[in-house]
Amino acid sequence: DGGITQSPKYLFRKEGQNVTLSCEQNLNHDAMYWYRQDPGQGLRLIYYSQIVNDFQKGDIAEGYSVSREKKESFPLTVTSAQKNPTAFYLCASSPRLRGSVETQYFGPGTRLLVL
Amino acid sequence: RKEVEQDPGPFNVPEGATVAFNCTYSNSASQSFFWYRQDCRKEPKLLMSVYSSGNEDGRFTAQLNRASQYISLLIRDSKLSDSATYLCVVNGKRGGGSQGNLIFGKGTKLSVKP
């Protein structure tokens, strides 16, 4: 089945620890995105990538890093510089971004909790 | 005006009721509009795109008023399974080429009761 997968479903982070959230898609989509959702809040864009080996900061990139070495994969690292990392992290993909705004499809999300 | 603003809710309605969600957006250059549905502790899922002429999908009707920068979603004959948070989504100015990326409203929670 085609889709977007995220792992793990739950992740616990200790103080000063970097953690990496996985996002994989087999939809052959060009663009991929990472969002953060806090309770009662809308989704906020962390990073996005339109093409392999290229990515752009979103609205709240500080304390996060990404890579896009393969079309299918867009992992997000939450670094120790992110002081309030507890949130629901959502990965999305869309067919293309250049010249139009395509519908985005979401993975099931990862809940990150700080110990 | 906030970039995308929705009724805060929650809306508590009986089964079979008709319920309307409203949304306003600030960027007059926005070209793409969507309604997403998000169940509790789940990911958002596309409900429908919103077209200039308005569009209908079964019990769901979406309308767009560009002059007022206003989007609506109407649910007729509501079902228990319609209980969810409904997110208004509009493309914005930030990043992503000329069209910008998607801006998500905070959502309106709907609870349909028996």
CSV table of C-alpha atoms in Angstrom, one decimal:
chain,number,residue,atom,x,y,z
A,1,ASP,CA,0.0,0.0,0.0
A,2,GLY,CA,1.2,3.5,-0.8
A,3,GLY,CA,1.5,5.9,2.1
A,4,ILE,CA,3.6,7.8,4.6
A,5,THR,CA,5.0,6.1,7.6
A,6,GLN,CA,6.5,7.7,10.7
A,7,SER,CA,8.4,6.0,13.5
A,8,PRO,CA,8.4,5.7,16.4
A,9,LYS,CA,4.9,6.4,17.5
A,10,TYR,CA,6.1,7.6,20.9
A,11,LEU,CA,9.5,8.9,21.7
A,12,PHE,CA,11.0,9.9,25.0
A,13,ARG,CA,13.9,12.4,25.2
A,14,LYS,CA,16.2,13.0,28.1
A,15,GLU,CA,17.7,16.4,28.8
A,16,GLY,CA,20.6,17.3,26.4
A,17,GLN,CA,19.8,14.4,24.1
A,18,ASN,CA,19.3,14.6,20.3
A,19,VAL,CA,16.6,12.4,18.9
A,20,THR,CA,15.7,11.6,15.3
A,21,LEU,CA,12.2,11.1,14.0
A,22,SER,CA,11.8,9.0,10.9
A,23,CYS,CA,9.5,9.8,7.9
A,24,GLU,CA,9.3,7.6,4.8
A,25,GLN,CA,6.9,7.8,1.8
A,26,ASN,CA,6.4,5.5,-1.2
A,27,LEU,CA,4.0,7.9,-3.0
A,28,ASN,CA,6.8,9.2,-5.3
A,29,HIS,CA,6.1,12.7,-4.0
A,30,ASP,CA,8.6,15.4,-4.6
A,31,ALA,CA,7.9,17.6,-1.6
A,32,MET,CA,8.0,16.7,2.1
A,33,TYR,CA,7.3,18.6,5.2
A,34,TRP,CA,7.6,18.5,9.0
A,35,TYR,CA,5.1,20.2,11.3
A,36,ARG,CA,4.7,20.5,15.0
A,37,GLN,CA,1.3,20.5,16.7
A,38,ASP,CA,0.8,21.7,20.3
A,39,PRO,CA,-2.5,21.2,22.2
A,40,GLY,CA,-5.1,23.6,21.0
A,41,GLN,CA,-2.8,25.0,18.4
A,42,GLY,CA,-2.6,24.8,14.6
A,43,LEU,CA,0.2,23.1,12.8
A,44,ARG,CA,3.4,25.0,12.5
A,45,LEU,CA,5.9,24.3,9.8
A,46,ILE,CA,9.4,23.3,10.9
A,47,TYR,CA,11.2,22.4,7.6
A,48,TYR,CA,10.2,21.5,4.1
A,49,SER,CA,12.0,20.0,1.1
A,50,GLN,CA,11.0,20.4,-2.5
A,51,ILE,CA,13.7,18.1,-4.0
A,52,VAL,CA,16.4,15.7,-2.9
A,53,ASN,CA,19.4,17.3,-1.3
A,54,ASP,CA,17.6,20.6,-0.8
A,55,PHE,CA,15.5,21.8,2.2
A,56,GLN,CA,14.2,25.1,3.6
A,57,LYS,CA,13.4,26.5,7.0
A,58,GLY,CA,9.9,26.9,8.0
A,59,ASP,CA,8.5,29.2,10.7
A,60,ILE,CA,10.0,27.4,13.8
A,61,ALA,CA,13.3,25.7,12.5
A,62,GLU,CA,15.4,26.7,15.5
A,63,GLY,CA,16.5,23.6,17.5
A,64,TYR,CA,15.7,21.2,14.6
A,65,SER,CA,17.7,19.8,11.7
A,66,VAL,CA,16.7,17.7,8.6
A,67,SER,CA,18.3,15.9,5.7
A,68,ARG,CA,16.9,14.8,2.3
A,69,GLU,CA,19.3,12.3,0.9
A,70,LYS,CA,16.6,10.2,-0.7
A,71,LYS,CA,13.3,11.1,-2.3
A,72,GLU,CA,11.5,8.7,0.0
A,73,SER,CA,13.0,9.8,3.3
A,74,PHE,CA,13.0,13.1,5.3
A,75,PRO,CA,14.2,12.5,8.9
A,76,LEU,CA,13.9,15.2,11.5
A,77,THR,CA,16.4,15.6,14.4
A,78,VAL,CA,15.3,17.4,17.5
A,79,THR,CA,18.5,18.7,19.0
A,80,SER,CA,19.3,19.7,22.6
A,81,ALA,CA,18.9,23.3,21.5
A,82,GLN,CA,15.1,22.9,21.3
A,83,LYS,CA,14.1,23.8,24.8
A,84,ASN,CA,10.4,22.8,24.5
A,85,PRO,CA,10.3,19.8,22.3
A,86,THR,CA,7.2,18.1,23.8
A,87,ALA,CA,4.7,18.0,20.9
A,88,PHE,CA,3.0,15.9,18.3
A,89,TYR,CA,5.2,15.8,15.2
A,90,LEU,CA,3.6,15.3,11.8
A,91,CYS,CA,5.3,14.6,8.5
A,92,ALA,CA,3.6,15.3,5.2
A,93,SER,CA,4.2,14.9,1.5
A,94,SER,CA,2.8,16.4,-1.7
A,95,PRO,CA,3.3,15.6,-5.4
A,96,ARG,CA,5.1,18.8,-6.3
A,97,LEU,CA,5.5,22.3,-5.1
A,98,ARG,CA,6.8,24.4,-7.9
A,99,GLY,CA,4.2,26.5,-9.5
A,100,SER,CA,1.2,25.2,-7.5
A,101,VAL,CA,0.1,24.3,-4.1
A,102,GLU,CA,-0.7,20.6,-3.9
A,103,THR,CA,-2.7,18.8,-1.3
A,104,GLN,CA,-0.5,17.5,1.5
A,105,TYR,CA,-0.9,14.0,2.9
A,106,PHE,CA,0.1,13.2,6.4
A,107,GLY,CA,1.8,10.4,8.2
A,108,PRO,CA,0.4,9.1,11.6
A,109,GLY,CA,2.7,11.3,13.7
A,110,THR,CA,5.2,10.9,16.5
A,111,ARG,CA,4.5,12.0,20.0
A,112,LEU,CA,7.7,13.3,21.6
A,113,LEU,CA,7.9,13.6,25.4
A,114,VAL,CA,10.7,15.0,27.5
A,115,LEU,CA,11.7,13.0,30.6
B,1,ARG,CA,-6.3,39.7,11.2
B,2,LYS,CA,-4.7,36.3,11.9
B,3,GLU,CA,-3.6,34.4,8.8
B,4,VAL,CA,-6.3,31.8,9.1
B,5,GLU,CA,-9.0,32.2,11.7
B,6,GLN,CA,-11.8,29.8,12.6
B,7,ASP,CA,-14.7,29.6,15.0
B,8,PRO,CA,-13.2,28.4,18.3
B,9,GLY,CA,-16.0,25.9,19.0
B,10,PRO,CA,-16.6,23.4,20.4
B,11,PHE,CA,-19.8,22.7,18.5
B,12,ASN,CA,-22.1,20.2,20.2
B,13,VAL,CA,-25.0,19.1,18.0
B,14,PRO,CA,-27.5,16.2,17.9
B,15,GLU,CA,-27.4,13.6,15.2
B,16,GLY,CA,-29.1,14.8,12.0
B,17,ALA,CA,-28.4,18.4,12.6
B,18,THR,CA,-26.8,20.8,10.0
B,19,VAL,CA,-23.7,22.4,11.2
B,20,ALA,CA,-21.6,25.2,9.5
B,21,PHE,CA,-18.0,26.1,10.0
B,22,ASN,CA,-16.6,29.4,9.0
B,23,CYS,CA,-13.0,30.5,8.3
B,24,THR,CA,-11.4,33.8,7.3
B,25,TYR,CA,-8.0,34.3,5.8
B,26,SER,CA,-5.8,37.4,5.6
B,27,ASN,CA,-3.8,36.9,2.4
B,28,SER,CA,-5.8,38.1,-0.6
B,29,ALA,CA,-3.4,36.4,-2.9
B,30,SER,CA,-4.2,33.0,-1.6
B,31,GLN,CA,-5.2,30.6,-4.4
B,32,SER,CA,-5.6,27.2,-2.7
B,33,PHE,CA,-8.1,26.3,0.0
B,34,PHE,CA,-8.8,23.1,1.8
B,35,TRP,CA,-10.8,21.6,4.7
B,36,TYR,CA,-9.0,18.8,6.7
B,37,ARG,CA,-10.5,16.6,9.4
B,38,GLN,CA,-8.4,15.6,12.4
B,39,ASP,CA,-9.6,12.9,14.8
B,40,CYS,CA,-8.4,13.0,18.4
B,41,ARG,CA,-4.7,12.2,18.6
B,42,LYS,CA,-4.5,11.3,14.9
B,43,GLU,CA,-3.1,13.0,11.8
B,44,PRO,CA,-5.1,15.5,9.7
B,45,LYS,CA,-6.8,14.0,6.6
B,46,LEU,CA,-8.0,15.9,3.6
B,47,LEU,CA,-11.8,16.3,3.6
B,48,MET,CA,-12.1,18.4,0.5
B,49,SER,CA,-10.6,21.1,-1.6
B,50,VAL,CA,-12.6,24.3,-1.9
B,51,TYR,CA,-13.2,25.7,-5.4
B,52,SER,CA,-14.3,29.2,-6.4
B,53,SER,CA,-17.6,28.0,-7.6
B,54,GLY,CA,-18.3,26.0,-4.5
B,55,ASN,CA,-18.3,22.2,-4.4
B,56,GLU,CA,-20.3,19.4,-2.8
B,57,ASP,CA,-19.3,15.9,-1.7
B,58,GLY,CA,-22.3,14.0,-0.3
B,59,ARG,CA,-23.3,15.7,2.9
B,60,PHE,CA,-20.5,18.2,2.8
B,61,THR,CA,-20.6,21.5,1.0
B,62,ALA,CA,-17.7,23.9,0.8
B,63,GLN,CA,-17.9,27.5,-0.4
B,64,LEU,CA,-15.4,30.3,-1.0
B,65,ASN,CA,-16.0,34.1,-1.0
B,66,ARG,CA,-12.9,35.7,-2.3
B,67,ALA,CA,-14.2,39.2,-1.9
B,68,SER,CA,-14.7,38.7,1.9
B,69,GLN,CA,-11.8,36.2,2.2
B,70,TYR,CA,-14.1,33.7,3.7
B,71,ILE,CA,-14.5,30.0,3.5
B,72,SER,CA,-17.3,27.8,4.8
B,73,LEU,CA,-18.0,24.1,5.3
B,74,LEU,CA,-21.6,22.9,5.7
B,75,ILE,CA,-22.3,19.4,7.1
B,76,ARG,CA,-25.9,18.2,6.6
B,77,ASP,CA,-27.5,15.3,8.4
B,78,SER,CA,-24.6,15.0,10.8
B,79,LYS,CA,-23.5,11.5,12.0
B,80,LEU,CA,-21.8,10.4,15.2
B,81,SER,CA,-18.7,9.6,13.0
B,82,ASP,CA,-18.5,13.3,12.0
B,83,SER,CA,-17.2,14.1,15.5
B,84,ALA,CA,-13.7,15.5,14.9
B,85,THR,CA,-11.8,18.8,14.6
B,86,TYR,CA,-12.1,20.5,11.3
B,87,LEU,CA,-9.1,22.5,10.0
B,88,CYS,CA,-9.3,25.3,7.5
B,89,VAL,CA,-6.2,25.4,5.4
B,90,VAL,CA,-5.0,28.2,3.0
B,91,ASN,CA,-1.8,28.7,1.1
B,92,GLY,CA,0.2,31.6,2.4
B,93,LYS,CA,3.1,33.8,1.5
B,94,ARG,CA,5.9,32.1,3.3
B,95,GLY,CA,8.3,30.0,1.4
B,96,GLY,CA,7.5,27.2,-1.1
B,97,GLY,CA,7.9,29.2,-4.3
B,98,SER,CA,5.4,31.7,-5.6
B,99,GLN,CA,2.4,30.0,-4.1
B,100,GLY,CA,3.7,29.7,-0.6
B,101,ASN,CA,3.1,26.9,1.9
B,102,LEU,CA,-0.1,25.8,3.6
B,103,ILE,CA,-1.2,27.7,6.6
B,104,PHE,CA,-3.4,25.7,9.0
B,105,GLY,CA,-6.1,27.2,11.2
B,106,LYS,CA,-6.4,26.0,14.8
B,107,GLY,CA,-9.5,24.0,14.0
B,108,THR,CA,-13.1,23.8,15.3
B,109,LYS,CA,-14.1,20.8,17.3
B,110,LEU,CA,-17.3,19.1,16.5
B,111,SER,CA,-19.1,16.7,18.8
B,112,VAL,CA,-22.2,15.0,17.4
B,113,LYS,CA,-24.4,13.4,20.1
B,114,PRO,CA,-27.0,10.7,19.8
